[in-house]
Each structure stands twice: as structure tokens, then as C-alpha cells.
Short mmCIF file of C-alpha atoms and ligand atoms in Angstrom, two decimals:
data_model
loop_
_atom_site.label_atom_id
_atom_site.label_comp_id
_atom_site.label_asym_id
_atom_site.label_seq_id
_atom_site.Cartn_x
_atom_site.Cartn_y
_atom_site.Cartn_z
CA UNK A 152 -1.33 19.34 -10.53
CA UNK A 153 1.12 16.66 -11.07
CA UNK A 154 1.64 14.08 -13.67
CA UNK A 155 4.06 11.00 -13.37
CA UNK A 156 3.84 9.06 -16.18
CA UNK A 157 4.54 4.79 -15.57
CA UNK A 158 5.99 3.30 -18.59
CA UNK A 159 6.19 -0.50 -18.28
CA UNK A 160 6.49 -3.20 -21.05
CA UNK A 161 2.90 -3.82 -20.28
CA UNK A 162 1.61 -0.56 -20.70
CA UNK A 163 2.05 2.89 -20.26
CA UNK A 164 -0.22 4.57 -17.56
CA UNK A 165 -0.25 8.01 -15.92
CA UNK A 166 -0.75 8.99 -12.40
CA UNK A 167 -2.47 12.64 -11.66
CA UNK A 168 -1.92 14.01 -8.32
CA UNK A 169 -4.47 17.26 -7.50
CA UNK A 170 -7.21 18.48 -5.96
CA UNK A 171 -9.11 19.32 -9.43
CA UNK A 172 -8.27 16.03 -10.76
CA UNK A 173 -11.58 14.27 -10.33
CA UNK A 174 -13.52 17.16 -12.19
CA UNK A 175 -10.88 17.20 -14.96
CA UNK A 176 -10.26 13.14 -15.50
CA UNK A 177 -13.77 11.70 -14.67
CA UNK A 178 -16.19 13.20 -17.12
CA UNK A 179 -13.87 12.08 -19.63
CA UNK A 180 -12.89 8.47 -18.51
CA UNK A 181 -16.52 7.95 -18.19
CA UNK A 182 -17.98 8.97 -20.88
CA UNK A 183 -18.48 6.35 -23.93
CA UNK A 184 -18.70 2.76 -22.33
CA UNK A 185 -20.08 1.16 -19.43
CA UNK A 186 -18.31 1.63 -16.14
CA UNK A 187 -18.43 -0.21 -12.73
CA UNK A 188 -17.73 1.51 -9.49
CA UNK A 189 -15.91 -0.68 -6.49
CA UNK A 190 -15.85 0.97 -3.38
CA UNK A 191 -16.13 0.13 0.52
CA UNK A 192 -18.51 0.95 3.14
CA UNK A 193 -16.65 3.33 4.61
CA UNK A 194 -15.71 5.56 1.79
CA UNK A 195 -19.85 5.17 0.06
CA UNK A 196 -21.61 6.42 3.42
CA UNK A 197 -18.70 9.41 3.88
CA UNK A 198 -19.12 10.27 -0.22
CA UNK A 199 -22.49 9.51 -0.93
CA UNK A 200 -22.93 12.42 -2.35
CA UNK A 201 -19.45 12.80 -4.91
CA UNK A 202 -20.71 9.08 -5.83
CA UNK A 203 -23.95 10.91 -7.32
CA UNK A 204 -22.33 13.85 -8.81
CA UNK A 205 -19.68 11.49 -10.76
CA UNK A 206 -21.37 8.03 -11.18
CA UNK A 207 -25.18 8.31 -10.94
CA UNK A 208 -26.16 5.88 -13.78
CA UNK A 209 -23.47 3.13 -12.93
CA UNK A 210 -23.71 0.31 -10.87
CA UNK A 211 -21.73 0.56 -7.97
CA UNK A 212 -20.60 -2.65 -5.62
CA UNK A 213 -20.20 -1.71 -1.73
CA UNK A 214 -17.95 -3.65 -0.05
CA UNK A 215 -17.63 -3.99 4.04
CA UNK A 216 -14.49 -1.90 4.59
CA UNK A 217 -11.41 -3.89 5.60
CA UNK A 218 -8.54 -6.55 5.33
CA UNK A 219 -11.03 -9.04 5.93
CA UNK A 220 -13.03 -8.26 3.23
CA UNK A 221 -9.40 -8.86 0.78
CA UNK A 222 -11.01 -12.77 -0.05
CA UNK A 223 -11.35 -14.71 -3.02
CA UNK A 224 -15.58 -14.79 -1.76
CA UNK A 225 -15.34 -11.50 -2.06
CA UNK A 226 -13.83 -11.51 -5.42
CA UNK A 227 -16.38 -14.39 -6.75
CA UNK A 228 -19.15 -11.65 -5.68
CA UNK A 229 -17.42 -8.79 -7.39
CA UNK A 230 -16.99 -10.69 -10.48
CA UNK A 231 -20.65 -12.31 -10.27
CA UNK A 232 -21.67 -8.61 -10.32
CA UNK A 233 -19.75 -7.58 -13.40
CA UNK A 234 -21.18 -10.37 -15.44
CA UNK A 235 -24.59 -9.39 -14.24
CA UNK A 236 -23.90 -5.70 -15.15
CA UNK A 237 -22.96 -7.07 -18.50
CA UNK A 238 -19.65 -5.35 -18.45
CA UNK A 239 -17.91 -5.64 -21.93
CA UNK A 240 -14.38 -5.93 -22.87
CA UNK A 241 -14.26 -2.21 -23.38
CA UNK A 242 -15.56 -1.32 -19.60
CA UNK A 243 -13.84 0.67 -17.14
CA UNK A 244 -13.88 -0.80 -13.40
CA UNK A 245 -12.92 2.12 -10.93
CA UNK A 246 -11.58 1.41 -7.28
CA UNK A 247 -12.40 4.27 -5.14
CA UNK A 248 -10.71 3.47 -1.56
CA UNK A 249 -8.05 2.47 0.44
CA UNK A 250 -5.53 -0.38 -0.40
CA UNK A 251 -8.11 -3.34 0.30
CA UNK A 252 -10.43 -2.08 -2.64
CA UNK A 253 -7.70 -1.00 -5.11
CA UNK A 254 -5.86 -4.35 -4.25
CA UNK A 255 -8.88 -6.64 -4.89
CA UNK A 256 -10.28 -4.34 -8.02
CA UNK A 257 -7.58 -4.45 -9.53
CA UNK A 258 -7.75 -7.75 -9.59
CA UNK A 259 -11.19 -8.21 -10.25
CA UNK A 260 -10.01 -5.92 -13.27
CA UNK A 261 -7.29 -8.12 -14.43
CA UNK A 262 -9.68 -11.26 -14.61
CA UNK A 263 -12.79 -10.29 -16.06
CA UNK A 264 -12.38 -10.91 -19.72
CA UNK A 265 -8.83 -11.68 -19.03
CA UNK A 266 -8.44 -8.06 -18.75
CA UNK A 267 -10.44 -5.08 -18.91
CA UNK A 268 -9.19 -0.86 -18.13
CA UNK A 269 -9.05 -0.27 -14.44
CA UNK A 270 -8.75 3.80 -12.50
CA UNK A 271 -7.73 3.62 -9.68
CA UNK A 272 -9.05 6.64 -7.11
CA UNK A 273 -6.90 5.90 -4.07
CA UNK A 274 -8.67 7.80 -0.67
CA UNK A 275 -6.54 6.39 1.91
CA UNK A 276 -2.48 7.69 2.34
CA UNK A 277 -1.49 4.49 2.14
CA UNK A 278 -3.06 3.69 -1.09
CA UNK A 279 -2.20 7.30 -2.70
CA UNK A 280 1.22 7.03 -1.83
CA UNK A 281 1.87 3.24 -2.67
CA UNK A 282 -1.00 0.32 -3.13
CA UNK A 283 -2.79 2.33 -6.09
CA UNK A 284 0.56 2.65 -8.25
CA UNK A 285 2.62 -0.34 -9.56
CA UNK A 286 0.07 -3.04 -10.14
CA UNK A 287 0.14 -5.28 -7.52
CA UNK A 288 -3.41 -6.46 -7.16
CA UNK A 289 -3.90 -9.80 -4.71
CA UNK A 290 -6.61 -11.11 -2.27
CA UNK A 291 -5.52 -13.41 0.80
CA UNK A 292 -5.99 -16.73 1.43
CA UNK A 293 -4.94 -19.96 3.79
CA UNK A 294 -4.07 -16.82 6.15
CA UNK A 295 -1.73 -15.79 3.84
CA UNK A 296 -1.19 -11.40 2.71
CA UNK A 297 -1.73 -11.03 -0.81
CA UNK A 298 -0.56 -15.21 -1.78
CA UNK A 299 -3.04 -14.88 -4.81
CA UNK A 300 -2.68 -12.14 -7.39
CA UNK A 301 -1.51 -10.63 -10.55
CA UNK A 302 0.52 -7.62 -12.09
CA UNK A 303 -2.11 -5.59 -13.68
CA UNK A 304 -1.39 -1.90 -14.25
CA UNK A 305 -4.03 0.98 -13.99
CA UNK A 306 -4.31 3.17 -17.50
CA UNK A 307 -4.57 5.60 -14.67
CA UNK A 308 -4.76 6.46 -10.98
CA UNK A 309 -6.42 9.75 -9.81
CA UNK A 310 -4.49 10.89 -6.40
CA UNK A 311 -6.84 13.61 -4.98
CA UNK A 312 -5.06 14.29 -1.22
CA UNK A 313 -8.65 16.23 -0.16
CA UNK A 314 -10.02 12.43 0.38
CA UNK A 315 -7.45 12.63 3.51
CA UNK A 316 -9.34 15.03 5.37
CA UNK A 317 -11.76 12.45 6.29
CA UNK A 318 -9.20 10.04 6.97
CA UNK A 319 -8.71 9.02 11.17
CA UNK A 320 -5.62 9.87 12.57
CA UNK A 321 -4.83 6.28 12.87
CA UNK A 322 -5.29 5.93 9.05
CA UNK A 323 -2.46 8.76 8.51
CA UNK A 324 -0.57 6.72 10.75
CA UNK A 325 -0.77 4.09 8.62
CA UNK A 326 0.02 6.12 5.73
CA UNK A 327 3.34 7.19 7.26
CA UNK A 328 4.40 3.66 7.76
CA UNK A 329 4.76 3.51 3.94
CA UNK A 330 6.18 6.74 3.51
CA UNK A 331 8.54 6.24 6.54
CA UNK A 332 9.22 2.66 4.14
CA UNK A 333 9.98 5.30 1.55
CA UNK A 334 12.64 7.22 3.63
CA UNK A 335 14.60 4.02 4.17
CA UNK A 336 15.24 3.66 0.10
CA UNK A 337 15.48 7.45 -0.76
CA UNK A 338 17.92 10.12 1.09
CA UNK A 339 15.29 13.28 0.00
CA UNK A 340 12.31 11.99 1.57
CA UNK A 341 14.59 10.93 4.07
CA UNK A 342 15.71 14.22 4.65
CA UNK A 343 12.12 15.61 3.72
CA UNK A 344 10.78 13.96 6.80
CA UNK A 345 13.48 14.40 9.18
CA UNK A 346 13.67 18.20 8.76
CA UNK A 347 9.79 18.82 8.91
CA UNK A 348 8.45 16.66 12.03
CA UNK A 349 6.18 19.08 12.54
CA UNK A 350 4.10 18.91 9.49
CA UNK A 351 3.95 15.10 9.16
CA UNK A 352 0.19 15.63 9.48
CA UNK A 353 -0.33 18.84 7.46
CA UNK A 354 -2.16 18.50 4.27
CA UNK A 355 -0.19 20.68 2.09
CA UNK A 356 3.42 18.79 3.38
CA UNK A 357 1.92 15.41 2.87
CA UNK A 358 0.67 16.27 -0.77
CA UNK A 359 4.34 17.24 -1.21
CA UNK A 360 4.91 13.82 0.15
CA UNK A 361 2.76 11.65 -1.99
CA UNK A 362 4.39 13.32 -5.21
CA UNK A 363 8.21 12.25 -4.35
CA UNK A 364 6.65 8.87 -2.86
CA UNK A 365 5.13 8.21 -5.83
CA UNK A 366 7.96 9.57 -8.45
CA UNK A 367 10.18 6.90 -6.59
CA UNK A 368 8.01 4.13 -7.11
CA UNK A 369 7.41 4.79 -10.95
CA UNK A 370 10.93 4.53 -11.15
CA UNK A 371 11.42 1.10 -9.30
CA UNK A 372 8.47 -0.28 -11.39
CA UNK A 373 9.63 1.24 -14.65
CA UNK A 374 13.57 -0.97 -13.36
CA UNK A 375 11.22 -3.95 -12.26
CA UNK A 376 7.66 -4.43 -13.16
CA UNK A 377 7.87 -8.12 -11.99
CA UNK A 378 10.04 -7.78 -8.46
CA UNK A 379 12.76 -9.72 -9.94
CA UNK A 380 15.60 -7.20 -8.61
CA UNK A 381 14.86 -3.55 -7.27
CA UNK A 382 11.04 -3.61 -6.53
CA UNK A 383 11.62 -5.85 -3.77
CA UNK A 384 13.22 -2.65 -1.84
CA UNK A 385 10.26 -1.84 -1.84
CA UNK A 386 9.30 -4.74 0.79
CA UNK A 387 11.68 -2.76 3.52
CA UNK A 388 9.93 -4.23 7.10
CA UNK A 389 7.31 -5.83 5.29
CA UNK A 390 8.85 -9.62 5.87
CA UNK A 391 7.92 -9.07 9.75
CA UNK A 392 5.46 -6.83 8.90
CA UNK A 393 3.26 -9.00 7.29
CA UNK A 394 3.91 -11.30 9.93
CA UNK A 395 2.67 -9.16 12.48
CA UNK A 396 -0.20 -8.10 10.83
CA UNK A 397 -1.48 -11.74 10.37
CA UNK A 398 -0.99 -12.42 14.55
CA UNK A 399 -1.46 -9.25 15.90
CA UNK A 400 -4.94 -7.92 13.83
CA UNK A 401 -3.29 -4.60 13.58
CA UNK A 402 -3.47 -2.79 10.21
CA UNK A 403 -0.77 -3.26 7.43
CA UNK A 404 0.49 0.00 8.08
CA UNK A 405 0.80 0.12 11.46
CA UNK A 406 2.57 -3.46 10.83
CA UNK A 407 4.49 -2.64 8.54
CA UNK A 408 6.10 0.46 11.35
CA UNK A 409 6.51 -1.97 13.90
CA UNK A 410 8.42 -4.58 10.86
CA UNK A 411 10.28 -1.99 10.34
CA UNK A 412 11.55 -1.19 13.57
CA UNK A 413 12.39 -4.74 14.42
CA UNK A 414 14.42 -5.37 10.72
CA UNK A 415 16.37 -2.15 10.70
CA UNK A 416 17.39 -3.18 14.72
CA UNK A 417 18.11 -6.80 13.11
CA UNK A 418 19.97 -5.04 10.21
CA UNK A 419 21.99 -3.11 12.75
CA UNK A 420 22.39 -5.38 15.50
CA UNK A 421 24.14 -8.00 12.12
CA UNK A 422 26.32 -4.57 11.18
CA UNK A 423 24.65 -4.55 7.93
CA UNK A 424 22.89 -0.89 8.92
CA UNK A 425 24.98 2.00 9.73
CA UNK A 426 24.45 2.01 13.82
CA UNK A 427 23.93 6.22 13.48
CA UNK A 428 21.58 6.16 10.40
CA UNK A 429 19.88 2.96 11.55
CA UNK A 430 18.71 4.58 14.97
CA UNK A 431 17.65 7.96 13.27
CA UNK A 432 15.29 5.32 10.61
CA UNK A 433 13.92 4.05 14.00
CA UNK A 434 13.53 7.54 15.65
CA UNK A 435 11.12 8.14 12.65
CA UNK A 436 9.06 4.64 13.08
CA UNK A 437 9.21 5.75 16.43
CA UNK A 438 7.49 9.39 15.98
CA UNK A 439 5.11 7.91 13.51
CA UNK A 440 3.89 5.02 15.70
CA UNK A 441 3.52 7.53 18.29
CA UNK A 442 1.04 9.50 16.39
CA UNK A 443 -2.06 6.95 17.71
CA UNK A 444 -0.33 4.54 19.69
CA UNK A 445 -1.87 0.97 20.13
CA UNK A 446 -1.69 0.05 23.88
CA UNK A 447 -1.85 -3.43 23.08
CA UNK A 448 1.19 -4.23 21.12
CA UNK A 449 3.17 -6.17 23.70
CA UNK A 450 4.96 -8.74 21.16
CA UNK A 451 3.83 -11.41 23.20
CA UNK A 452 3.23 -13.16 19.18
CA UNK A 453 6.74 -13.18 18.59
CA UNK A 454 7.21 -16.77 17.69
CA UNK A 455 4.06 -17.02 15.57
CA UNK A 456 5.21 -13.70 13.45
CA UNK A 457 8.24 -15.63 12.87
CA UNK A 458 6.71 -18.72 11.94
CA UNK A 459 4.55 -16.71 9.81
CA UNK A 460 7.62 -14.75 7.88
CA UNK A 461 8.21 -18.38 6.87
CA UNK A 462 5.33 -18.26 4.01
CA UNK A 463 6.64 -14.64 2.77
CA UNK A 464 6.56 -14.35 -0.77
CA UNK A 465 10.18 -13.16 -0.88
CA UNK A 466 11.57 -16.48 0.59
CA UNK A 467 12.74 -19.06 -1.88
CA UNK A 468 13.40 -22.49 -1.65
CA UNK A 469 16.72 -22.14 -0.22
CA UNK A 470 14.81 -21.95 3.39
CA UNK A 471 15.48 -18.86 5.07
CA UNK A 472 14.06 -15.81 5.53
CA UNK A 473 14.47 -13.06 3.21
CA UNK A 474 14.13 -9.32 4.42
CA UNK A 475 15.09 -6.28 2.44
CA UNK A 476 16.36 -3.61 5.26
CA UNK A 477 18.21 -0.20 4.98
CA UNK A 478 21.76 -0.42 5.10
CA UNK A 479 22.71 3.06 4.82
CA UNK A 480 20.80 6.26 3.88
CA UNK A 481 19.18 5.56 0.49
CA UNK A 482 21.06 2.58 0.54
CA UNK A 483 18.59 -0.95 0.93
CA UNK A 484 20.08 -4.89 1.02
CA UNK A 485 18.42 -8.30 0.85
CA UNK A 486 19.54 -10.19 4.35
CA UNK A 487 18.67 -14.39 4.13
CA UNK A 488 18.38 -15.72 7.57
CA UNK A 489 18.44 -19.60 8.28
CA UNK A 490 14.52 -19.66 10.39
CA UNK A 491 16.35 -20.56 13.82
CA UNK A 492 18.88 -17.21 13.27
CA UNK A 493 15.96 -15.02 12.48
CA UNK A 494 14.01 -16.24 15.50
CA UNK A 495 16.82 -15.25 17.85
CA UNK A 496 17.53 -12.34 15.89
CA UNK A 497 13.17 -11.17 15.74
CA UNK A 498 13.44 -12.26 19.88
CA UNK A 499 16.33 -10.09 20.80
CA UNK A 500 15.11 -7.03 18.91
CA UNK A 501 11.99 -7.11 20.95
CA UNK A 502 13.82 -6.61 23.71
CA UNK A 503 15.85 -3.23 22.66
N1 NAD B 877 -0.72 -3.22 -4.10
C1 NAD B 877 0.27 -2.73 -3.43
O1 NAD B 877 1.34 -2.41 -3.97
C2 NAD B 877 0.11 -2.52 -1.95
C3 NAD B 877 1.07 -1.75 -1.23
C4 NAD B 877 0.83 -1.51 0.13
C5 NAD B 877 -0.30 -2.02 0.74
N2 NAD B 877 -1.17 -2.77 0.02
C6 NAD B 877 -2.39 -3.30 0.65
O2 NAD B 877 -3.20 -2.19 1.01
C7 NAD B 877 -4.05 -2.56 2.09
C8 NAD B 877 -4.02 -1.47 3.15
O3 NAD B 877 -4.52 -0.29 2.58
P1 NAD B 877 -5.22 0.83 3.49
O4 NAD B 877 -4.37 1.14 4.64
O5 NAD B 877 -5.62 1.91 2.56
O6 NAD B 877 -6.46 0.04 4.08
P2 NAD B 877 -8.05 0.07 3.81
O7 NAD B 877 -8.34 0.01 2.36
O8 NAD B 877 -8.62 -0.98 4.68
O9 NAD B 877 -8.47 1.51 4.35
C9 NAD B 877 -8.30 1.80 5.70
C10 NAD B 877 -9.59 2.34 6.33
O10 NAD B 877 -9.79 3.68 5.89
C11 NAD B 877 -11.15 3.82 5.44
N3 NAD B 877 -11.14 4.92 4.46
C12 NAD B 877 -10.71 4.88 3.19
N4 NAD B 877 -10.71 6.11 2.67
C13 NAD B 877 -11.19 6.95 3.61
C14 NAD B 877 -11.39 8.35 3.67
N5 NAD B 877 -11.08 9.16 2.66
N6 NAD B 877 -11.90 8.87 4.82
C15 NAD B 877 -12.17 8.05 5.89
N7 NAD B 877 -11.97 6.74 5.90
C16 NAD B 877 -11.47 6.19 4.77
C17 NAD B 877 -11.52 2.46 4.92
O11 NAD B 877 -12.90 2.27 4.87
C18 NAD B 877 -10.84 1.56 5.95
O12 NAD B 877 -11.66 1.43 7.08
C19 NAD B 877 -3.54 -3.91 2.60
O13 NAD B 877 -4.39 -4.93 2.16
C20 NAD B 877 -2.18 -4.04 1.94
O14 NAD B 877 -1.81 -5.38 1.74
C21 NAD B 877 -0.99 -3.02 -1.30
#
């Protein structure tokens, strides 16, 4: 088992990473107060039974799995079900999903009673090797990702990698898209992924994976709880990657690959990537996407996904859009584009 402990001015929470840490943590963060259980519908019908063993006496909200579920309706109902439960300031809400429940819990978390202690029991890769650690917690709205939110950290987050068995193919996809994020920012998991292409879907090598994925985030949050400097490397393809994920209904994962792809060729194609390290970044968006390819991304959205990079969180009011991208390996820059440059720019990579 693994511990990574996240120290912020906020608070100081620790992140277990194990396949005995649900038996060792839960009797003991449940025991004493009232607890409420947010899950999807996805994760309750394949767990039923660990929901029993773990939670029997606690009220448990269901929500229908996926992004579209990430509303503030959904929120009202989560928080009109906390209040009914009677939940006090000392409860415990735990998220037990993917990013979409640990996103919106932890939200629901940070607002009832202006703040009560929130677990976080990430089941998707994605979520165990990003959305569950750091404290971004957001719903959607106005067709916006994630425009309404807070920082709220967990007091802790349970990473059990056995929940991936379970997980589709097209889910570990997604998963990779993050961790291929994390190989643009850090030259070991670079290297870690390069040198074992093989494995990429191999239990043991991706628990190996979660633990650096998740030591390097600690440290960018512990730099930059806020995202006023370093934590916004941690937005590498994620400009056009939200984009896309608003036109093209694919998953933020799989997005986040093909953002990815297109800002590292933008980065390159501007001489801000190295040309050799850029097209080996690619090569591994490349072999992840082509884990469960979608037949129907044809980029035929390309000038909505730009208009839509125009509402990205990152952009200020100077106009343009802003994109961290990999410049060299473990090296990551924020490029500003006026719109009209990063149209041309978005169009042109397309075509490579
Ligand atoms: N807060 C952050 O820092 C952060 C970072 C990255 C992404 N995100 C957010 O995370 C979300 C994406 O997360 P996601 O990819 O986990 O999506 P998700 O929560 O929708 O889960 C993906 C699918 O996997 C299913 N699932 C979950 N666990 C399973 C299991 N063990 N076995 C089988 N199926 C399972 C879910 O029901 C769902 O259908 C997006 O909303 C994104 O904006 C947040």
C-alpha cells in the first residue's frame, strides 16, 4: 500500500493507494457519525453487493451515470437529500465513482453546511489517477465543463485499482488520456510509458501508474492549490479538449487525447515543442486512442471546438486563447493565441 500525503493551506489530506484499502480505511471512517453514500448507476448495479458489506445502514443517492448527469438539478437533488437525511456538520459524504460523481460530491460536500468531510473512492482510471485528488469539484452549466465550482479538498481518497477490472476498455482509454496528460509534464512517466507499451492495460503496470500520477499531482497542488501558476500544467490539451468534448459528445478522456494531439501539433508546428519529442508525445496519444477507436471522429466540428475554447476557464480578458502544451520532455508552457490565429492554427492541425 501507498500513502501520499496532500498538504495544502486548507488542509492536510492523505491519499491510500491498495487493494486492502477499503477493509482497512472504511470501518474506521464510518464509524461514529452519520454518513451519506453518492454513487452512479453504473458503479451501484456492478457493486451492489460491496455497497452492503460497507454501507448497509446509510442512505445512499444513485445517480444516472454520466457527464450529463454533472448539473446544478442534479446537485439541488443531492443536496435536497442530505437535508432530508439530516446530515450534520460532522457527516461524512463519500463519492464512490468515476470523475462525474467525485466532481459533483465534492461539491455537494463543499456546500452543505458550508462544508462538511468528504472520501473520495475513485473506481474509474481517470478519477484514481487525477479527478479524485486536488479538489476541483464543479458541475456544468450554459454548456459550459466544470464553469461552476469550488476548491474543496478530500480528508481522504481511497484508490483501490481492483475497481478497474470492471472498467470497459474504452474507460481505460480514457484513463490513459490523463496519464498520457501526465507524460507531457513529467520525463519518468514519460519514460515509464514509452518503454512498457505493452502493459498499458495490465493491472499491476497501471497501479504502478496511478502511484507516480498521483505523487506528481500532490506536488503541483501542494505549489498551487488555487491554479494561479503550476496547476494549470496540469490543463495540457484540455483547452481543445474541452472543446471537443462539448461538440463532439465524446468522453473527457477520449477528448482530452484528441486535445492533446491537436495542441502539441500546434505547439510544434509554432516551434514552441521540440519537433522529435513533440511527435513521440503524439505517437503515445496515438497508441492510446487506438486502444478503442471511435469511427466517428472526423473533425468535421472544428470551428465550433474553437468557438467553444473561447469560454475556457484559462482565458483571461486579454482575448485569446490560452493552452498549456509540452515544450520539451517534462518541460510544459502557456501559449496565448489571438481567436483568428488559433482557428487557423486548430484547422491546419486537423489536417496533419
Ligand atoms: N476534478 C478534477 O480535477 C478532474 C480532473 C479530470 C477530469 N475531471 C472530470 O471527470 C469526469 C470524467 O471522469 P470519468 O472518466 O471517470 O467519467 P465517469 O464518472 O462518467 O465514469 C465513466 C463511466 O465508467 C463507469 N464506471 C465507473 N466506475 C466503474 C467501474 N469500476 N466498472 C465499470 N464501470 C465503471 C461510470 O458509470 C461511467 O459510465 C469529467 O466530468 C471531467 O470533467 C475532473
Amino acid at each position: 500500500m501507498e500513502t501520499i500525503v496532500l498538504k495544502t493551506p486548507s488542509m492536510e489530506g492523505k491519499i491510500y493507494v491498495g487493494k486492502d484499502i477499503l477493509e482497512k480505511r472504511l470501518p474506521v471512517l464510518t464509524a461514529g457519525q452519520q454518513n451519506f453514500v453518492l454513487t452512479d448507476s453504473n458503479v451501484y448495479r456492478l457493486y451492489k453487493e460491496w455497497f452492503v458489506r460497507y454501507f448497509q445502514d446509510t442512505e445512499i443517492f444513485v445517480l444516472e451515470a454520466g457527464e450529463a448527469s454533472k448539473t446544478f438539478q442534479s446537485l439541488y437533488e443531492i443536496l435536497s437529500k442530505m437535508t432530508g437525511a439530516g446530515l450534520h456538520r460532522t457527516s461524512r459524504l463519500f463519492a464512490v465513482g468515476g470523475g462525474v460523481i467525485g466532481d459533483i460530491g465534492g461539491l455537494a460536500a463543499a456546500l452543505y453546511m458550508r462544508g462538511i468531510s468528504c472520501v473520495q473512492i475513485p473506481t474509474t482510471l481517470l478519477s484514481q489517477v487525477d479527478s479524485s485528488v486536488g479538489g476541483k469539484t464543479a458541475v456544468d452549466l450554459g454548456g459550459v465543463k466544470n464553469i461552476v465550482g469550488a476548491f474543496y479538498q478530500p480528508c481522504e481518497v481511497l484508490v483501490d485499482p481492483s475497481f478497474l477490472k470492471t472498467l470497459p476498455r474504452r474507460e481505460i482509454k480514457c484513463g490513459l488520456g490523463e496519464i498520457v496528460k501526465y507524460a507531457a509534464l513529467n520525463g519518468e512517466i514519460f519514460d515509464l510509458l514509452s518503454n512498457n507499451t505493452e502493459k498499458w492495460t495490465e493491472l499491476a503496470f497501471l497501479e504502478a501508474l496511478i502511484v507516480s500520477c498521483i505523487r506528481h499531482k500532490a506536488g503541483v497542488v501542494e505549489a498551487d492549490e488555487k491554479e494561479s501558476g503550476e496547476r494549470k500544467s496540469l490543463n495540457v490539451g484540455h483547452t481543445t479538449g474541452h472543446a471537443i468534448e462539448l461538440t463532439s459528445g465524446l468522453s473527457h478522456g477520449e477528448s482530452v487525447l484528441y486535445g492533446m494531439r491537436l495542441e502539441t501539433k500546434i505547439a510544434m508546428d509554432l516551434g514552441v515543442c521540440e519537433k522529435s519529442y513533440g511527435e513521440a508525445l503524439v505517437s503515445l496519444v496515438d497508441r492510446a486512442i487506438a486502444l478503442e477507436p471511435c469511427s466517428d471522429m472526423d473533425f468535421k466540428n472544428i470551428e465550433q471546438d474553437a468557438e467553444k475554447a473561447r469560454s475556457d476557464k484559462k482565458n483571461t480578458d486579454d482575448g485569446k486563447i490560452h493552452m498549456a502544451v509540452a515544450k520539451a520532455k517534462g518541460e510544459w508552457t502557456m501559449l496565448a493565441l489571438p481567436f483568428t490565429e488559433y482557428q487557423d492554427a486548430l484547422k491546419n492541425a486537423v489536417k496533419k
